[in-house]
PDB file of C-alpha atoms in Angstrom:
ATOM      1  CA  MET A  24     -34.960  51.174  81.753  1.00 66.00           C
ATOM      2  CA  ASP A  25     -31.886  53.219  80.767  1.00 85.00           C
ATOM      3  CA  GLN A  26     -30.073  50.023  79.796  1.00 89.00           C
ATOM      4  CA  PHE A  27     -33.088  48.873  77.776  1.00 92.00           C
ATOM      5  CA  LYS A  28     -33.071  52.169  75.852  1.00 93.00           C
ATOM      6  CA  THR A  29     -29.321  51.935  75.313  1.00 94.00           C
ATOM      7  CA  HIS A  30     -29.617  48.443  73.866  1.00 95.00           C
ATOM      8  CA  PHE A  31     -32.649  49.411  71.764  1.00 96.00           C
ATOM      9  CA  ILE A  32     -30.907  52.424  70.200  1.00 96.00           C
ATOM     10  CA  SER A  33     -27.655  50.520  69.684  1.00 96.00           C
ATOM     11  CA  GLY A  34     -29.429  47.521  68.127  1.00 96.00           C
ATOM     12  CA  ALA A  35     -31.629  49.686  65.918  1.00 97.00           C
ATOM     13  CA  THR A  36     -28.751  51.799  64.607  1.00 97.00           C
ATOM     14  CA  GLY A  37     -26.368  48.881  64.119  1.00 96.00           C
ATOM     15  CA  LEU A  38     -28.793  46.601  62.266  1.00 96.00           C
ATOM     16  CA  SER A  39     -30.198  49.371  60.067  1.00 96.00           C
ATOM     17  CA  LEU A  40     -26.691  50.466  59.046  1.00 96.00           C
ATOM     18  CA  SER A  41     -25.519  46.927  58.310  1.00 96.00           C
ATOM     19  CA  TYR A  42     -28.629  45.992  56.294  1.00 95.00           C
ATOM     20  CA  ALA A  43     -28.312  49.198  54.292  1.00 94.00           C
ATOM     21  CA  CYS A  44     -24.676  48.484  53.433  1.00 94.00           C
ATOM     22  CA  MET A  45     -25.306  44.871  52.424  1.00 94.00           C
ATOM     23  CA  HIS A  46     -28.655  45.279  50.638  1.00 91.00           C
ATOM     24  CA  PRO A  47     -27.404  44.629  47.062  1.00 91.00           C
ATOM     25  CA  LEU A  48     -25.990  41.238  48.045  1.00 90.00           C
ATOM     26  CA  ASP A  49     -29.293  40.378  49.750  1.00 88.00           C
ATOM     27  CA  THR A  50     -31.079  41.119  46.467  1.00 89.00           C
ATOM     28  CA  ILE A  51     -28.737  38.808  44.537  1.00 89.00           C
ATOM     29  CA  LYS A  52     -29.198  36.026  47.114  1.00 88.00           C
ATOM     30  CA  THR A  53     -32.984  36.371  47.068  1.00 86.00           C
ATOM     31  CA  ARG A  54     -33.195  36.322  43.276  1.00 88.00           C
ATOM     32  CA  ILE A  55     -30.978  33.198  43.108  1.00 87.00           C
ATOM     33  CA  GLN A  56     -33.239  31.396  45.589  1.00 84.00           C
ATOM     34  CA  ALA A  57     -36.446  32.441  43.830  1.00 83.00           C
ATOM     35  CA  ASP A  58     -35.160  31.333  40.405  1.00 81.00           C
ATOM     36  CA  THR A  59     -36.599  28.087  39.010  1.00 74.00           C
ATOM     37  CA  THR A  60     -34.116  27.512  36.161  1.00 76.00           C
ATOM     38  CA  GLY A  61     -31.184  26.444  38.330  1.00 72.00           C
ATOM     39  CA  ASN A  62     -28.794  28.692  36.392  1.00 77.00           C
ATOM     40  CA  TRP A  63     -27.478  31.028  39.091  1.00 78.00           C
ATOM     41  CA  ARG A  64     -24.921  32.658  36.783  1.00 81.00           C
ATOM     42  CA  ARG A  65     -27.636  33.836  34.437  1.00 83.00           C
ATOM     43  CA  VAL A  66     -29.578  35.211  37.407  1.00 84.00           C
ATOM     44  CA  VAL A  67     -26.605  37.058  38.912  1.00 85.00           C
ATOM     45  CA  PHE A  68     -25.439  38.672  35.669  1.00 84.00           C
ATOM     46  CA  SER A  69     -28.861  39.476  34.228  1.00 86.00           C
ATOM     47  CA  ARG A  70     -30.074  42.993  33.517  1.00 85.00           C
ATOM     48  CA  ALA A  71     -33.126  42.377  35.720  1.00 82.00           C
ATOM     49  CA  THR A  72     -30.893  41.665  38.731  1.00 85.00           C
ATOM     50  CA  LEU A  73     -28.788  44.750  38.062  1.00 83.00           C
ATOM     51  CA  GLN A  74     -31.924  46.892  37.898  1.00 82.00           C
ATOM     52  CA  SER A  75     -33.238  45.345  41.122  1.00 83.00           C
ATOM     53  CA  LEU A  76     -30.176  45.873  43.346  1.00 88.00           C
ATOM     54  CA  GLY A  77     -31.669  48.905  45.088  1.00 87.00           C
ATOM     55  CA  LYS A  78     -35.258  47.670  45.298  1.00 87.00           C
ATOM     56  CA  GLY A  79     -36.645  47.405  48.803  1.00 88.00           C
ATOM     57  CA  PHE A  80     -33.702  49.363  50.203  1.00 92.00           C
ATOM     58  CA  PHE A  81     -35.663  51.801  52.374  1.00 91.00           C
ATOM     59  CA  VAL A  82     -38.169  49.190  53.541  1.00 92.00           C
ATOM     60  CA  SER A  83     -35.301  46.900  54.547  1.00 92.00           C
ATOM     61  CA  ALA A  84     -33.200  49.588  56.273  1.00 94.00           C
ATOM     62  CA  LEU A  85     -36.102  51.200  58.143  1.00 94.00           C
ATOM     63  CA  GLY A  86     -37.624  47.865  59.120  1.00 94.00           C
ATOM     64  CA  ALA A  87     -34.236  46.647  60.321  1.00 95.00           C
ATOM     65  CA  ALA A  88     -34.099  49.545  62.788  1.00 96.00           C
ATOM     66  CA  GLY A  89     -37.239  48.417  64.596  1.00 95.00           C
ATOM     67  CA  GLN A  90     -36.230  44.793  64.258  1.00 96.00           C
ATOM     68  CA  GLY A  91     -32.741  45.350  65.675  1.00 96.00           C
ATOM     69  CA  GLY A  92     -33.997  47.504  68.525  1.00 96.00           C
ATOM     70  CA  ALA A  93     -36.643  45.003  69.614  1.00 96.00           C
ATOM     71  CA  ARG A  94     -34.355  41.989  69.168  1.00 96.00           C
ATOM     72  CA  PHE A  95     -31.285  43.157  71.055  1.00 95.00           C
ATOM     73  CA  SER A  96     -32.998  45.105  73.836  1.00 95.00           C
ATOM     74  CA  THR A  97     -35.068  41.991  74.610  1.00 96.00           C
ATOM     75  CA  TYR A  98     -32.039  39.723  74.270  1.00 95.00           C
ATOM     76  CA  GLU A  99     -29.912  41.793  76.654  1.00 94.00           C
ATOM     77  CA  LEU A 100     -32.801  42.162  79.125  1.00 94.00           C
ATOM     78  CA  CYS A 101     -33.474  38.404  79.231  1.00 94.00           C
ATOM     79  CA  LYS A 102     -29.776  37.617  79.507  1.00 91.00           C
ATOM     80  CA  SER A 103     -29.292  40.081  82.388  1.00 89.00           C
ATOM     81  CA  LYS A 104     -32.261  38.611  84.302  1.00 90.00           C
ATOM     82  CA  MET A 105     -31.496  34.937  83.759  1.00 89.00           C
ATOM     83  CA  LEU A 106     -27.705  34.727  83.477  1.00 82.00           C
ATOM     84  CA  PRO A 107     -26.041  33.626  86.730  1.00 73.00           C
ATOM     85  CA  LYS A 108     -23.489  36.024  88.201  1.00 71.00           C
ATOM     86  CA  GLU A 109     -20.826  33.340  88.165  1.00 70.00           C
ATOM     87  CA  LYS A 110     -20.385  31.735  84.747  1.00 67.00           C
ATOM     88  CA  ASN A 111     -21.249  28.034  84.838  1.00 66.00           C
ATOM     89  CA  GLY A 112     -22.941  25.340  82.764  1.00 72.00           C
ATOM     90  CA  TRP A 113     -26.072  27.512  82.384  1.00 80.00           C
ATOM     91  CA  THR A 114     -24.310  30.275  80.458  1.00 83.00           C
ATOM     92  CA  ILE A 115     -24.769  28.799  76.967  1.00 86.00           C
ATOM     93  CA  PRO A 116     -28.407  27.607  77.467  1.00 90.00           C
ATOM     94  CA  VAL A 117     -29.398  31.004  78.902  1.00 90.00           C
ATOM     95  CA  THR A 118     -27.683  32.819  76.029  1.00 90.00           C
ATOM     96  CA  ALA A 119     -29.468  30.544  73.532  1.00 92.00           C
ATOM     97  CA  LEU A 120     -32.873  31.028  75.179  1.00 94.00           C
ATOM     98  CA  SER A 121     -32.384  34.808  75.345  1.00 94.00           C
ATOM     99  CA  ALA A 122     -31.458  34.812  71.647  1.00 94.00           C
ATOM    100  CA  VAL A 123     -34.670  32.961  70.710  1.00 94.00           C
ATOM    101  CA  ILE A 124     -36.873  35.225  72.861  1.00 95.00           C
ATOM    102  CA  GLY A 125     -35.199  38.325  71.409  1.00 94.00           C
ATOM    103  CA  ASP A 126     -35.777  37.091  67.879  1.00 94.00           C
ATOM    104  CA  LEU A 127     -39.435  36.252  68.520  1.00 92.00           C
ATOM    105  CA  ALA A 128     -39.947  39.741  69.964  1.00 92.00           C
ATOM    106  CA  SER A 129     -38.709  41.230  66.686  1.00 94.00           C
ATOM    107  CA  SER A 130     -40.830  38.965  64.455  1.00 92.00           C
ATOM    108  CA  LEU A 131     -43.822  41.320  64.266  1.00 90.00           C
ATOM    109  CA  ILE A 132     -41.553  43.792  62.477  1.00 94.00           C
ATOM    110  CA  LYS A 133     -39.151  41.363  60.819  1.00 94.00           C
ATOM    111  CA  VAL A 134     -41.597  39.124  58.911  1.00 93.00           C
ATOM    112  CA  PRO A 135     -43.559  41.896  57.118  1.00 94.00           C
ATOM    113  CA  ARG A 136     -40.256  43.629  56.324  1.00 94.00           C
ATOM    114  CA  GLU A 137     -38.893  40.478  54.724  1.00 91.00           C
ATOM    115  CA  VAL A 138     -42.098  39.753  52.779  1.00 92.00           C
ATOM    116  CA  ILE A 139     -42.310  43.268  51.312  1.00 92.00           C
ATOM    117  CA  THR A 140     -38.581  43.484  50.582  1.00 91.00           C
ATOM    118  CA  ALA A 141     -38.442  40.060  48.903  1.00 89.00           C
ATOM    119  CA  LYS A 142     -41.439  40.818  46.684  1.00 90.00           C
ATOM    120  CA  LEU A 143     -39.803  44.045  45.559  1.00 89.00           C
ATOM    121  CA  GLN A 144     -36.486  42.311  44.893  1.00 88.00           C
ATOM    122  CA  ILE A 145     -37.964  39.581  42.689  1.00 85.00           C
ATOM    123  CA  ASN A 146     -40.488  41.845  40.900  1.00 82.00           C
ATOM    124  CA  HIS A 147     -43.321  39.740  42.291  1.00 83.00           C
ATOM    125  CA  TYR A 148     -45.954  42.083  40.861  1.00 81.00           C
ATOM    126  CA  GLN A 149     -44.229  44.302  38.338  1.00 75.00           C
ATOM    127  CA  SER A 150     -40.814  45.881  37.951  1.00 69.00           C
ATOM    128  CA  SER A 151     -42.082  49.391  38.727  1.00 72.00           C
ATOM    129  CA  ALA A 152     -44.065  48.419  41.839  1.00 79.00           C
ATOM    130  CA  SER A 153     -43.480  50.551  44.943  1.00 87.00           C
ATOM    131  CA  ALA A 154     -43.444  49.325  48.525  1.00 88.00           C
ATOM    132  CA  MET A 155     -46.910  50.826  49.095  1.00 91.00           C
ATOM    133  CA  TYR A 156     -48.246  49.013  46.024  1.00 91.00           C
ATOM    134  CA  VAL A 157     -46.815  45.704  47.280  1.00 91.00           C
ATOM    135  CA  ILE A 158     -48.445  46.223  50.685  1.00 92.00           C
ATOM    136  CA  GLN A 159     -51.806  47.122  49.138  1.00 93.00           C
ATOM    137  CA  GLN A 160     -51.779  44.169  46.725  1.00 92.00           C
ATOM    138  CA  THR A 161     -50.723  41.743  49.442  1.00 91.00           C
ATOM    139  CA  LEU A 162     -53.533  42.928  51.722  1.00 94.00           C
ATOM    140  CA  LYS A 163     -56.004  42.806  48.829  1.00 92.00           C
ATOM    141  CA  GLU A 164     -55.082  39.254  47.832  1.00 90.00           C
ATOM    142  CA  GLU A 165     -54.460  37.622  51.212  1.00 90.00           C
ATOM    143  CA  GLY A 166     -55.455  40.044  53.936  1.00 92.00           C
ATOM    144  CA  PRO A 167     -53.153  40.870  56.884  1.00 92.00           C
ATOM    145  CA  LYS A 168     -51.905  37.279  57.032  1.00 91.00           C
ATOM    146  CA  GLY A 169     -50.251  37.851  53.646  1.00 91.00           C
ATOM    147  CA  LEU A 170     -47.716  40.134  55.332  1.00 92.00           C
ATOM    148  CA  PHE A 171     -46.783  37.207  57.559  1.00 92.00           C
ATOM    149  CA  ARG A 172     -46.455  34.606  54.805  1.00 88.00           C
ATOM    150  CA  GLY A 173     -43.647  32.204  55.635  1.00 84.00           C
ATOM    151  CA  PHE A 174     -43.779  33.142  59.343  1.00 87.00           C
ATOM    152  CA  TRP A 175     -43.015  29.626  60.573  1.00 84.00           C
ATOM    153  CA  ALA A 176     -40.298  29.118  57.980  1.00 84.00           C
ATOM    154  CA  ILE A 177     -38.696  32.354  59.155  1.00 87.00           C
ATOM    155  CA  ALA A 178     -39.091  31.367  62.819  1.00 86.00           C
ATOM    156  CA  ALA A 179     -37.574  27.940  62.103  1.00 85.00           C
ATOM    157  CA  ARG A 180     -34.709  29.656  60.291  1.00 88.00           C
ATOM    158  CA  ASP A 181     -34.000  32.459  62.741  1.00 91.00           C
ATOM    159  CA  SER A 182     -34.249  30.640  66.079  1.00 91.00           C
ATOM    160  CA  PRO A 183     -31.264  28.373  65.296  1.00 93.00           C
ATOM    161  CA  PHE A 184     -29.642  31.271  63.439  1.00 95.00           C
ATOM    162  CA  MET A 185     -29.714  33.508  66.504  1.00 94.00           C
ATOM    163  CA  ILE A 186     -28.520  30.680  68.755  1.00 94.00           C
ATOM    164  CA  ILE A 187     -25.515  29.954  66.510  1.00 95.00           C
ATOM    165  CA  LEU A 188     -24.801  33.675  66.021  1.00 95.00           C
ATOM    166  CA  LEU A 189     -24.991  34.898  69.593  1.00 92.00           C
ATOM    167  CA  VAL A 190     -23.561  31.819  71.322  1.00 91.00           C
ATOM    168  CA  SER A 191     -20.592  31.969  68.903  1.00 94.00           C
ATOM    169  CA  TYR A 192     -20.132  35.710  69.375  1.00 93.00           C
ATOM    170  CA  GLU A 193     -20.431  35.540  73.170  1.00 88.00           C
ATOM    171  CA  ASN A 194     -17.829  32.757  73.222  1.00 90.00           C
ATOM    172  CA  PHE A 195     -15.504  34.835  71.049  1.00 91.00           C
ATOM    173  CA  LYS A 196     -15.974  37.695  73.527  1.00 87.00           C
ATOM    174  CA  ALA A 197     -15.261  35.363  76.450  1.00 85.00           C
ATOM    175  CA  PHE A 198     -12.099  34.148  74.702  1.00 87.00           C
ATOM    176  CA  HIS A 199     -11.009  37.753  74.131  1.00 85.00           C
ATOM    177  CA  HIS A 200     -11.756  38.622  77.748  1.00 81.00           C
ATOM    178  CA  ARG A 201      -9.715  35.682  79.063  1.00 82.00           C
ATOM    179  CA  SER A 202      -6.803  36.599  76.805  1.00 82.00           C
ATOM    180  CA  MET A 203      -6.859  40.200  78.008  1.00 78.00           C
ATOM    181  CA  LYS A 204      -7.103  39.130  81.644  1.00 75.00           C
ATOM    182  CA  GLU A 205      -4.071  36.869  81.287  1.00 75.00           C
ATOM    183  CA  ALA A 206      -2.109  39.695  79.655  1.00 73.00           C
ATOM    184  CA  PHE A 207      -3.290  42.096  82.350  1.00 68.00           C
ATOM    185  CA  GLU A 208      -2.073  39.869  85.127  1.00 69.00           C
ATOM    186  CA  ARG A 209       1.184  39.069  83.351  1.00 70.00           C
ATOM    187  CA  SER A 210       2.394  42.532  82.360  1.00 66.00           C
ATOM    188  CA  ARG A 211       2.728  45.656  84.468  1.00 52.00           C
ATOM    189  CA  GLU A 212       3.575  47.610  81.343  1.00 52.00           C
ATOM    190  CA  TYR A 213       0.284  46.492  79.733  1.00 48.00           C
ATOM    191  CA  ARG A 214      -1.626  47.497  82.853  1.00 49.00           C
ATOM    192  CA  HIS A 215       0.009  50.899  82.973  1.00 49.00           C
ATOM    193  CA  LYS A 216      -0.268  51.838  79.300  1.00 49.00           C
ATOM    194  CA  VAL A 217      -3.560  50.263  78.266  1.00 45.00           C
ATOM    195  CA  VAL A 218      -5.891  50.300  81.234  1.00 41.00           C
ATOM    196  CA  ALA A 219      -4.463  53.276  83.084  1.00 41.00           C
ATOM    197  CA  GLY A 220      -5.232  51.882  86.523  1.00 40.00           C
ATOM    198  CA  ALA A 221      -8.840  50.919  85.767  1.00 38.00           C
ATOM    199  CA  ALA A 222     -10.374  47.776  87.216  1.00 40.00           C
ATOM    200  CA  PHE A 223     -10.082  44.887  84.787  1.00 36.00           C
ATOM    201  CA  GLU A 224     -13.820  44.233  84.812  1.00 41.00           C
ATOM    202  CA  GLU A 225     -14.346  47.567  83.054  1.00 41.00           C
ATOM    203  CA  LEU A 226     -12.510  46.196  80.010  1.00 43.00           C
ATOM    204  CA  GLU A 227     -14.859  43.282  79.342  1.00 46.00           C
ATOM    205  CA  ALA A 228     -16.846  44.979  76.538  1.00 49.00           C
ATOM    206  CA  ASP A 229     -13.889  46.862  75.084  1.00 66.00           C
ATOM    207  CA  ILE A 230     -13.148  44.688  72.062  1.00 77.00           C
ATOM    208  CA  PRO A 231     -10.974  46.315  69.370  1.00 82.00           C
ATOM    209  CA  THR A 232     -12.934  47.119  66.216  1.00 85.00           C
ATOM    210  CA  GLY A 233     -10.920  44.771  63.999  1.00 88.00           C
ATOM    211  CA  GLN A 234     -11.493  41.812  66.293  1.00 89.00           C
ATOM    212  CA  SER A 235     -15.168  42.669  66.706  1.00 89.00           C
ATOM    213  CA  VAL A 236     -15.538  42.678  62.898  1.00 93.00           C
ATOM    214  CA  LEU A 237     -13.838  39.278  62.728  1.00 94.00           C
ATOM    215  CA  TYR A 238     -15.746  37.719  65.641  1.00 94.00           C
ATOM    216  CA  GLY A 239     -19.091  39.022  64.397  1.00 95.00           C
ATOM    217  CA  GLY A 240     -18.338  38.163  60.770  1.00 96.00           C
ATOM    218  CA  ILE A 241     -17.341  34.552  61.452  1.00 96.00           C
ATOM    219  CA  SER A 242     -20.358  34.049  63.720  1.00 96.00           C
ATOM    220  CA  GLY A 243     -22.652  35.484  61.036  1.00 96.00           C
ATOM    221  CA  PHE A 244     -21.068  33.372  58.269  1.00 97.00           C
ATOM    222  CA  LEU A 245     -21.572  30.131  60.209  1.00 96.00           C
ATOM    223  CA  ALA A 246     -25.129  30.983  61.241  1.00 96.00           C
ATOM    224  CA  GLY A 247     -25.997  32.071  57.711  1.00 95.00           C
ATOM    225  CA  TYR A 248     -24.660  28.923  56.072  1.00 96.00           C
ATOM    226  CA  PHE A 249     -26.276  26.360  58.362  1.00 95.00           C
ATOM    227  CA  THR A 250     -29.717  28.010  58.233  1.00 94.00           C
ATOM    228  CA  THR A 251     -29.809  28.398  54.441  1.00 94.00           C
ATOM    229  CA  PRO A 252     -32.376  25.577  53.887  1.00 94.00           C
ATOM    230  CA  MET A 253     -35.075  27.411  55.842  1.00 92.00           C
ATOM    231  CA  ASP A 254     -34.180  30.655  54.081  1.00 91.00           C
ATOM    232  CA  VAL A 255     -34.670  28.896  50.735  1.00 92.00           C
ATOM    233  CA  LEU A 256     -38.101  27.683  51.865  1.00 91.00           C
ATOM    234  CA  ARG A 257     -38.993  31.209  53.046  1.00 88.00           C
ATOM    235  CA  THR A 258     -38.042  32.774  49.712  1.00 88.00           C
ATOM    236  CA  LYS A 259     -39.907  30.180  47.665  1.00 89.00           C
ATOM    237  CA  MET A 260     -43.008  30.540  49.851  1.00 88.00           C
ATOM    238  CA  ILE A 261     -43.017  34.324  49.424  1.00 84.00           C
ATOM    239  CA  ALA A 262     -42.394  34.049  45.675  1.00 83.00           C
ATOM    240  CA  HIS A 263     -45.131  31.449  45.181  1.00 82.00           C
ATOM    241  CA  LYS A 264     -48.274  32.897  43.652  1.00 76.00           C
ATOM    242  CA  GLN A 265     -50.517  31.002  46.054  1.00 80.00           C
ATOM    243  CA  SER A 266     -50.201  30.549  49.797  1.00 79.00           C
ATOM    244  CA  VAL A 267     -48.382  27.317  50.722  1.00 85.00           C
ATOM    245  CA  THR A 268     -47.218  25.809  53.996  1.00 85.00           C
ATOM    246  CA  VAL A 269     -43.647  24.925  54.937  1.00 87.00           C
ATOM    247  CA  THR A 270     -44.517  21.217  54.686  1.00 90.00           C
ATOM    248  CA  GLU A 271     -46.035  21.583  51.211  1.00 91.00           C
ATOM    249  CA  MET A 272     -43.050  23.533  49.902  1.00 91.00           C
ATOM    250  CA  THR A 273     -40.576  21.041  51.416  1.00 92.00           C
ATOM    251  CA  ARG A 274     -42.487  18.136  49.874  1.00 93.00           C
ATOM    252  CA  SER A 275     -42.541  19.867  46.504  1.00 92.00           C
ATOM    253  CA  ILE A 276     -38.751  20.345  46.505  1.00 92.00           C
ATOM    254  CA  LEU A 277     -38.089  16.776  47.672  1.00 94.00           C
ATOM    255  CA  ASN A 278     -40.421  15.296  45.055  1.00 92.00           C
ATOM    256  CA  HIS A 279     -38.386  17.101  42.410  1.00 89.00           C
ATOM    257  CA  THR A 280     -34.904  16.285  43.725  1.00 91.00           C
ATOM    258  CA  LEU A 281     -35.420  12.673  44.821  1.00 90.00           C
ATOM    259  CA  SER A 282     -36.485  11.683  41.317  1.00 88.00           C
ATOM    260  CA  ARG A 283     -33.193  12.872  39.831  1.00 86.00           C
ATOM    261  CA  GLN A 284     -30.171  10.741  38.925  1.00 86.00           C
ATOM    262  CA  ASN A 285     -28.144  11.860  41.979  1.00 91.00           C
ATOM    263  CA  PRO A 286     -30.823  12.617  44.607  1.00 91.00           C
ATOM    264  CA  PHE A 287     -28.425  13.447  47.462  1.00 93.00           C
ATOM    265  CA  ARG A 288     -26.496  16.027  45.457  1.00 93.00           C
ATOM    266  CA  GLU A 289     -29.647  17.509  43.950  1.00 92.00           C
ATOM    267  CA  THR A 290     -31.327  17.769  47.366  1.00 94.00           C
ATOM    268  CA  TYR A 291     -28.260  19.507  48.801  1.00 94.00           C
ATOM    269  CA  ARG A 292     -28.175  21.922  45.868  1.00 92.00           C
ATOM    270  CA  ALA A 293     -31.896  22.657  46.167  1.00 92.00           C
ATOM    271  CA  PHE A 294     -31.806  23.461  49.881  1.00 94.00           C
ATOM    272  CA  PHE A 295     -28.434  25.224  49.893  1.00 94.00           C
ATOM    273  CA  VAL A 296     -28.903  27.310  46.746  1.00 91.00           C
ATOM    274  CA  GLY A 297     -27.524  30.775  47.433  1.00 88.00           C
ATOM    275  CA  ALA A 298     -25.691  29.532  50.556  1.00 92.00           C
ATOM    276  CA  PHE A 299     -22.423  31.264  49.720  1.00 92.00           C
ATOM    277  CA  PRO A 300     -23.838  34.749  48.967  1.00 90.00           C
ATOM    278  CA  ARG A 301     -26.103  34.395  52.019  1.00 92.00           C
ATOM    279  CA  SER A 302     -23.123  33.490  54.236  1.00 95.00           C
ATOM    280  CA  VAL A 303     -20.985  36.320  52.829  1.00 93.00           C
ATOM    281  CA  TRP A 304     -23.955  38.662  53.258  1.00 92.00           C
ATOM    282  CA  TRP A 305     -24.224  37.705  56.920  1.00 95.00           C
ATOM    283  CA  PHE A 306     -20.463  38.003  57.385  1.00 97.00           C
ATOM    284  CA  GLY A 307     -20.776  41.591  56.141  1.00 95.00           C
ATOM    285  CA  ILE A 308     -23.885  42.396  58.183  1.00 95.00           C
ATOM    286  CA  CYS A 309     -22.480  41.015  61.441  1.00 96.00           C
ATOM    287  CA  GLY A 310     -19.037  42.425  60.737  1.00 95.00           C
ATOM    288  CA  ILE A 311     -20.655  45.875  60.542  1.00 96.00           C
ATOM    289  CA  PHE A 312     -23.312  45.355  63.198  1.00 96.00           C
ATOM    290  CA  PHE A 313     -21.333  44.138  66.206  1.00 94.00           C
ATOM    291  CA  PRO A 314     -18.619  46.851  66.202  1.00 93.00           C
ATOM    292  CA  THR A 315     -21.338  49.482  65.768  1.00 94.00           C
ATOM    293  CA  TYR A 316     -23.466  47.906  68.488  1.00 93.00           C
ATOM    294  CA  GLU A 317     -20.605  47.550  70.976  1.00 89.00           C
ATOM    295  CA  THR A 318     -19.331  51.084  70.314  1.00 91.00           C
ATOM    296  CA  LEU A 319     -22.764  52.685  70.709  1.00 92.00           C
ATOM    297  CA  LYS A 320     -23.428  50.692  73.884  1.00 90.00           C
ATOM    298  CA  SER A 321     -20.163  51.943  75.352  1.00 86.00           C
ATOM    299  CA  ILE A 322     -20.773  55.584  74.341  1.00 89.00           C
ATOM    300  CA  LEU A 323     -24.388  55.684  75.535  1.00 89.00           C
ATOM    301  CA  SER A 324     -23.548  53.944  78.815  1.00 83.00           C
ATOM    302  CA  GLN A 325     -20.742  56.403  79.551  1.00 80.00           C
ATOM    303  CA  SER A 326     -22.976  59.409  78.813  1.00 75.00           C
ATOM    304  CA  LYS A 327     -25.438  58.438  81.547  1.00 62.00           C
TER     305      LYS A 327
END
């Protein structure tokens, strides 16, 4: 239970901090995806976007705390129960399954947070609407299910996202661990100055901040880029005035792009619109999150 609390607090603090820092870029990405003109430059440099950069900030940051706590405490718990003591061929599948279960556990917080935040960012109701107004209007128009609009699109986006993210990050950590172990065994001077006589196993989680930023950032960038199509569908479903399914929205986009002169290029552009800001956004979020998460885990574990 102590470990569960440690992971919950670390995940909550890390994700809330990273979402807060990267919120303006999230707003730009969301407004690009919701735009129907196809002119992303006009969207990015418009006065409306500038005025919307801070909208949904508190909803996003506070919601991310609960989301991060639920996601990473569940992920670490599942991984600790299912992961074999000796690393073998089951390591990656268990990590992937734990990532999916952790993400699903956070969905009850994550989906309403995303719906409310996105509606604020794109001025879905009116430019002066507050988070409470958005919640009230959503409940009035659609009932509680309105807060979960796009649930399956988000689940389809985030399950592969979390697999790519955490499998990549865990492999970066394993690479770092192997490199340190080789250096440990090769150099008495390294052992004396760096580990001060400690057992090597104690060093496994001690990744330098710079490398943790890089490992987390690259993992986030890759996961963000390859899951952009489902994020586009999620944004368009939330922005749509009437409730639509993932299939209906996908069909609508394909009907538009396949009738164009260069259907392949237009389909790619439609489903990967905002891919670069989304990937950079996730590089920033994960580059902030993982060092914070690892540091807090280490501090809280040592204090017990």
